[in-house]
XYZ file of N, CA and C in Angstrom:
399
model
N -24.153 -8.018 -26.016
C -23.657 -9.084 -26.855
C -22.304 -8.683 -27.451
N -21.377 -9.572 -27.424
C -20.032 -9.322 -27.916
C -20.039 -9.193 -29.436
N -19.449 -8.111 -29.928
C -19.387 -7.889 -31.359
C -18.076 -8.410 -31.920
N -18.119 -8.804 -33.184
C -16.930 -9.262 -33.880
C -16.513 -8.201 -34.887
N -15.227 -7.868 -34.837
C -14.655 -6.896 -35.764
C -13.557 -7.592 -36.542
N -13.561 -7.401 -37.860
C -12.534 -7.966 -38.719
C -11.711 -6.816 -39.302
N -10.395 -6.928 -39.175
C -9.475 -5.954 -39.749
C -8.806 -6.626 -40.949
N -8.950 -6.031 -42.116
C -8.311 -6.569 -43.319
C -7.340 -5.514 -43.825
N -6.051 -5.796 -43.629
C -5.016 -4.832 -43.980
C -3.705 -5.580 -44.159
N -3.023 -5.350 -45.274
C -1.760 -6.042 -45.529
C -0.559 -5.371 -44.859
N -0.755 -4.194 -44.307
C 0.303 -3.502 -43.575
C 0.198 -3.878 -42.103
N 1.165 -4.654 -41.612
C 1.103 -5.168 -40.245
C 1.145 -4.060 -39.196
N 1.834 -2.964 -39.480
C 1.867 -1.849 -38.528
C 0.481 -1.213 -38.428
N -0.160 -0.984 -39.556
C -1.521 -0.427 -39.557
C -2.506 -1.384 -38.896
N -2.335 -2.665 -39.178
C -3.204 -3.681 -38.582
C -3.073 -3.650 -37.055
N -1.824 -3.589 -36.567
C -1.578 -3.535 -35.127
C -2.190 -2.273 -34.529
N -1.992 -1.127 -35.188
C -2.516 0.142 -34.683
C -4.044 0.124 -34.613
N -4.680 -0.451 -35.619
C -6.145 -0.542 -35.625
C -6.625 -1.444 -34.498
N -5.985 -2.596 -34.334
C -6.340 -3.527 -33.260
C -6.164 -2.861 -31.892
N -5.045 -2.185 -31.721
C -4.755 -1.529 -30.446
C -5.815 -0.468 -30.124
N -6.173 0.340 -31.110
C -7.194 1.376 -30.906
C -8.520 0.758 -30.481
N -8.912 -0.324 -31.137
C -10.174 -1.007 -30.799
C -10.103 -1.567 -29.379
N -8.982 -2.185 -29.031
C -8.829 -2.749 -27.693
C -8.847 -1.666 -26.631
N -8.291 -0.505 -26.934
C -8.297 0.594 -25.971
C -9.681 1.220 -25.842
N -10.442 1.161 -26.906
C -11.795 1.735 -26.885
C -12.716 0.903 -26.000
N -12.678 -0.384 -26.213
C -13.555 -1.299 -25.488
C -12.966 -2.687 -25.624
N -12.857 -3.390 -24.539
C -12.175 -4.684 -24.567
C -13.105 -5.853 -24.875
N -14.354 -5.590 -25.148
C -15.310 -6.681 -25.301
C -15.620 -6.998 -26.764
N -14.632 -6.889 -27.617
C -14.796 -7.242 -29.013
C -13.996 -8.501 -29.305
N -14.517 -9.319 -30.180
C -13.700 -10.375 -30.751
C -13.097 -9.759 -32.006
N -11.787 -9.824 -32.132
C -11.110 -9.195 -33.259
C -10.456 -10.272 -34.113
N -10.782 -10.245 -35.396
C -10.182 -11.143 -36.385
C -9.293 -10.274 -37.272
N -8.066 -10.717 -37.520
C -7.193 -9.956 -38.413
C -6.840 -10.795 -39.631
N -6.816 -10.141 -40.771
C -6.463 -10.790 -42.041
C -5.445 -9.915 -42.748
N -4.418 -10.539 -43.306
C -3.357 -9.777 -43.971
C -3.578 -9.604 -45.470
N -4.736 -10.060 -45.955
C -5.060 -9.864 -47.371
C -6.571 -9.948 -47.551
N -7.025 -9.417 -48.664
C -8.442 -9.513 -48.999
C -8.840 -10.966 -49.226
N -7.937 -11.740 -49.833
C -8.218 -13.161 -50.075
C -8.430 -13.895 -48.756
N -7.562 -13.611 -47.782
C -7.711 -14.245 -46.466
C -9.036 -13.824 -45.822
N -9.412 -12.567 -45.992
C -10.685 -12.089 -45.465
C -11.870 -12.842 -46.061
N -11.800 -13.108 -47.368
C -12.873 -13.881 -48.016
C -12.910 -15.316 -47.514
N -11.743 -15.916 -47.291
C -11.691 -17.279 -46.758
C -12.327 -17.324 -45.373
N -11.974 -16.369 -44.527
C -12.546 -16.318 -43.174
C -14.070 -16.188 -43.249
N -14.553 -15.279 -44.076
C -16.002 -15.075 -44.205
C -16.684 -16.319 -44.771
N -16.067 -16.952 -45.751
C -16.617 -18.169 -46.339
C -16.729 -19.279 -45.294
N -15.694 -19.439 -44.484
C -15.720 -20.472 -43.446
C -16.784 -20.185 -42.396
N -16.963 -18.919 -42.044
C -18.025 -18.566 -41.099
C -19.388 -18.966 -41.657
N -19.638 -18.606 -42.923
C -20.923 -18.931 -43.541
C -21.118 -20.436 -43.675
N -20.061 -21.159 -44.062
C -20.158 -22.619 -44.188
C -20.478 -23.285 -42.859
N -19.982 -22.700 -41.769
C -20.241 -23.236 -40.430
C -21.482 -22.613 -39.794
N -22.271 -21.935 -40.605
C -23.527 -21.306 -40.192
C -23.324 -20.342 -39.028
N -22.222 -19.607 -39.097
C -21.932 -18.573 -38.111
C -22.095 -17.221 -38.783
N -22.405 -16.203 -38.007
C -22.590 -14.880 -38.617
C -21.274 -14.274 -39.092
N -21.384 -13.434 -40.095
C -20.242 -12.648 -40.539
C -19.892 -11.635 -39.451
N -18.689 -11.067 -39.487
C -18.352 -10.045 -38.493
C -19.366 -8.908 -38.516
N -19.524 -8.260 -37.378
C -20.431 -7.115 -37.303
C -19.868 -5.929 -38.069
N -18.546 -5.760 -37.962
C -17.861 -4.629 -38.592
C -16.596 -5.136 -39.264
N -16.315 -4.602 -40.447
C -15.054 -4.873 -41.132
C -14.364 -3.532 -41.376
N -13.111 -3.434 -40.917
C -12.255 -2.301 -41.264
C -11.389 -2.767 -42.416
N -11.504 -2.102 -43.558
C -10.929 -2.587 -44.797
C -9.960 -1.590 -45.413
N -8.742 -2.062 -45.659
C -7.776 -1.293 -46.442
C -8.157 -1.471 -47.912
N -7.940 -0.452 -48.718
C -8.267 -0.560 -50.140
C -7.086 -1.014 -50.980
N -5.893 -0.568 -50.622
C -4.714 -0.815 -51.442
C -3.965 -2.024 -50.882
N -4.164 -3.172 -51.548
C -3.493 -4.409 -51.155
C -2.983 -5.085 -52.416
N -2.049 -5.990 -52.244
C -1.335 -6.598 -53.373
C -2.232 -7.337 -54.376
N -2.619 -8.531 -54.079
C -3.321 -9.385 -55.050
C -4.746 -8.907 -55.354
N -5.489 -8.630 -54.302
C -6.892 -8.225 -54.459
C -7.100 -6.939 -53.675
N -7.674 -5.920 -54.311
C -7.899 -4.669 -53.594
C -9.199 -4.728 -52.794
N -9.413 -3.707 -51.997
C -10.587 -3.662 -51.139
C -11.904 -3.659 -51.893
N -11.939 -2.967 -53.033
C -13.183 -2.921 -53.806
C -13.560 -4.308 -54.335
N -12.577 -5.065 -54.772
C -12.835 -6.424 -55.258
C -13.310 -7.311 -54.113
N -12.723 -7.104 -52.928
C -13.173 -7.837 -51.743
C -14.658 -7.583 -51.493
N -15.057 -6.323 -51.518
C -16.465 -5.970 -51.258
C -17.379 -6.634 -52.289
N -16.998 -6.590 -53.559
C -17.800 -7.218 -54.616
C -17.944 -8.726 -54.376
N -16.835 -9.379 -54.042
C -16.874 -10.826 -53.803
C -17.680 -11.168 -52.554
N -17.504 -10.389 -51.502
C -18.255 -10.650 -50.266
C -19.748 -10.463 -50.494
N -20.124 -9.457 -51.276
C -21.556 -9.227 -51.517
C -22.189 -10.402 -52.251
N -21.436 -11.031 -53.155
C -21.945 -12.219 -53.851
C -22.036 -13.412 -52.901
N -21.014 -13.572 -52.078
C -20.934 -14.695 -51.157
C -21.998 -14.608 -50.062
N -22.313 -13.413 -49.633
C -23.157 -13.226 -48.460
C -24.617 -12.935 -48.783
N -25.022 -13.220 -50.007
C -26.435 -13.009 -50.340
C -27.295 -13.782 -49.356
N -28.386 -13.158 -48.926
C -29.330 -13.758 -47.977
C -28.743 -13.924 -46.579
N -27.677 -13.208 -46.267
C -27.101 -13.211 -44.928
C -26.999 -11.767 -44.437
N -26.922 -11.605 -43.125
C -26.722 -10.274 -42.557
C -25.355 -9.764 -42.993
N -25.324 -8.622 -43.651
C -24.085 -8.085 -44.205
C -23.427 -7.170 -43.180
N -22.114 -7.271 -43.017
C -21.426 -6.428 -42.027
C -21.361 -4.967 -42.441
N -21.161 -4.109 -41.457
C -20.847 -2.704 -41.735
C -19.386 -2.689 -42.178
N -19.107 -2.076 -43.298
C -17.736 -2.002 -43.794
C -17.280 -0.551 -43.762
N -16.152 -0.344 -43.079
C -15.537 0.971 -43.006
C -14.173 0.897 -43.677
N -13.970 1.742 -44.649
C -12.695 1.799 -45.355
C -11.715 2.602 -44.508
N -10.520 2.050 -44.324
C -9.417 2.760 -43.678
C -8.320 2.901 -44.717
N -7.922 4.127 -44.990
C -6.909 4.332 -46.017
C -5.828 5.282 -45.542
N -4.599 4.978 -45.921
C -3.470 5.856 -45.608
C -3.324 6.941 -46.667
N -4.008 6.784 -47.775
C -3.882 7.728 -48.881
C -5.180 8.500 -49.044
N -5.067 9.802 -49.104
C -6.240 10.630 -49.341
C -6.490 10.604 -50.843
N -7.502 9.868 -51.244
C -7.813 9.699 -52.646
C -9.249 10.153 -52.863
N -9.419 11.267 -53.535
C -10.756 11.828 -53.737
C -11.672 10.859 -54.477
N -11.127 10.117 -55.432
C -11.938 9.158 -56.193
C -12.463 8.057 -55.274
N -11.581 7.473 -54.440
C -12.026 6.424 -53.514
C -13.030 6.956 -52.502
N -12.798 8.172 -52.007
C -13.764 8.771 -51.064
C -15.139 8.922 -51.725
N -15.154 9.370 -52.963
C -16.420 9.550 -53.673
C -17.112 8.210 -53.897
N -16.351 7.208 -54.293
C -16.929 5.871 -54.487
C -17.486 5.349 -53.163
N -16.711 5.493 -52.088
C -17.153 5.005 -50.774
C -18.421 5.715 -50.320
N -18.480 7.022 -50.559
C -19.653 7.800 -50.134
C -20.922 7.329 -50.843
N -20.795 6.916 -52.101
C -21.951 6.496 -52.891
C -22.224 4.993 -52.834
N -21.237 4.223 -52.402
C -21.352 2.757 -52.416
C -22.334 2.296 -51.345
N -23.319 1.531 -51.736
C -24.370 1.113 -50.800
C -23.873 0.152 -49.719
N -22.728 -0.496 -49.929
C -22.221 -1.462 -48.951
C -21.131 -0.890 -48.044
N -20.746 0.369 -48.267
C -19.709 1.000 -47.452
C -20.375 1.965 -46.472
N -20.062 1.767 -45.195
C -20.674 2.598 -44.152
C -19.878 3.851 -43.845
N -18.612 3.905 -44.260
C -17.810 5.088 -44.004
C -16.399 4.933 -44.530
N -15.690 6.069 -44.618
C -14.321 6.111 -45.123
C -13.528 6.982 -44.162
N -12.448 6.422 -43.609
C -11.643 7.151 -42.641
C -10.166 7.018 -42.982
N -9.410 8.044 -42.613
C -7.962 8.009 -42.795
C -7.323 7.172 -41.690
N -6.213 6.516 -42.056
C -5.412 5.816 -41.057
C -4.557 6.853 -40.346
N -4.221 6.650 -39.127
C -4.612 5.521 -38.284
C -5.999 5.747 -37.690
N -6.662 4.660 -37.364
C -7.965 4.713 -36.705
C -7.799 5.409 -35.364
N -8.752 6.237 -35.005
C -8.661 6.952 -33.728
C -9.860 6.633 -32.849
N -9.708 6.937 -31.580
C -10.789 6.747 -30.606
C -12.013 7.584 -31.000
N -11.777 8.796 -31.515
C -12.891 9.658 -31.947
C -13.679 9.026 -33.082
N -12.969 8.417 -34.042
C -13.647 7.749 -35.157
C -14.468 6.587 -34.633
N -13.894 5.798 -33.740
C -14.660 4.674 -33.167
C -15.912 5.181 -32.461
N -15.778 6.281 -31.738
C -16.944 6.858 -31.071
C -18.031 7.232 -32.057
N -17.628 7.824 -33.192
C -18.595 8.187 -34.232
C -19.266 6.943 -34.813
N -18.488 5.905 -35.030
C -19.030 4.670 -35.604
C -20.070 4.069 -34.679
N -19.750 3.967 -33.397
C -20.665 3.307 -32.489
C -21.875 4.160 -32.138
N -21.729 5.475 -32.131
C -22.890 6.344 -31.932
C -23.794 6.255 -33.157
N -23.181 6.283 -34.364
C -23.936 6.208 -35.626
C -24.706 4.894 -35.718
N -24.064 3.798 -35.288
C -24.704 2.499 -35.366
C -25.684 2.254 -34.212
N -25.722 3.188 -33.272
C -26.645 3.028 -32.153
C -26.164 2.008 -31.125
N -24.901 1.690 -31.145
C -24.360 0.733 -30.185
C -23.999 1.445 -28.899
N -24.280 0.845 -27.808
C -23.897 1.375 -26.515
C -22.644 0.675 -26.036
N -21.575 0.905 -26.724
C -20.325 0.239 -26.380
C -19.494 1.175 -25.546
């Protein structure tokens, strides 16, 4: 079954690099890109309103202009009550011990990785999730 991956990142170069890595890993993903956390919430809201599933995986930048990644997660968790919740992986260009600690303890975050996303990280994600991609 084709999986849907959503990339939420306001840096277009990082967004492109993440998309490219995913496409090189396996070409059978539907990839949605959002340039802000607000846009990501709109996309998720529209999916739910149309009775479609949320993305299987979200790659989320934490540092964005209007709304940061943590606020996105809080809003999505409220919006998606009683729905299958996506695996959320934080991608960050900044090594921040506080964010890593929060991500490690946060029940809705599946992992925290440094940018740029690599083929090795994708392999770890899909082995961890039990996907045969």
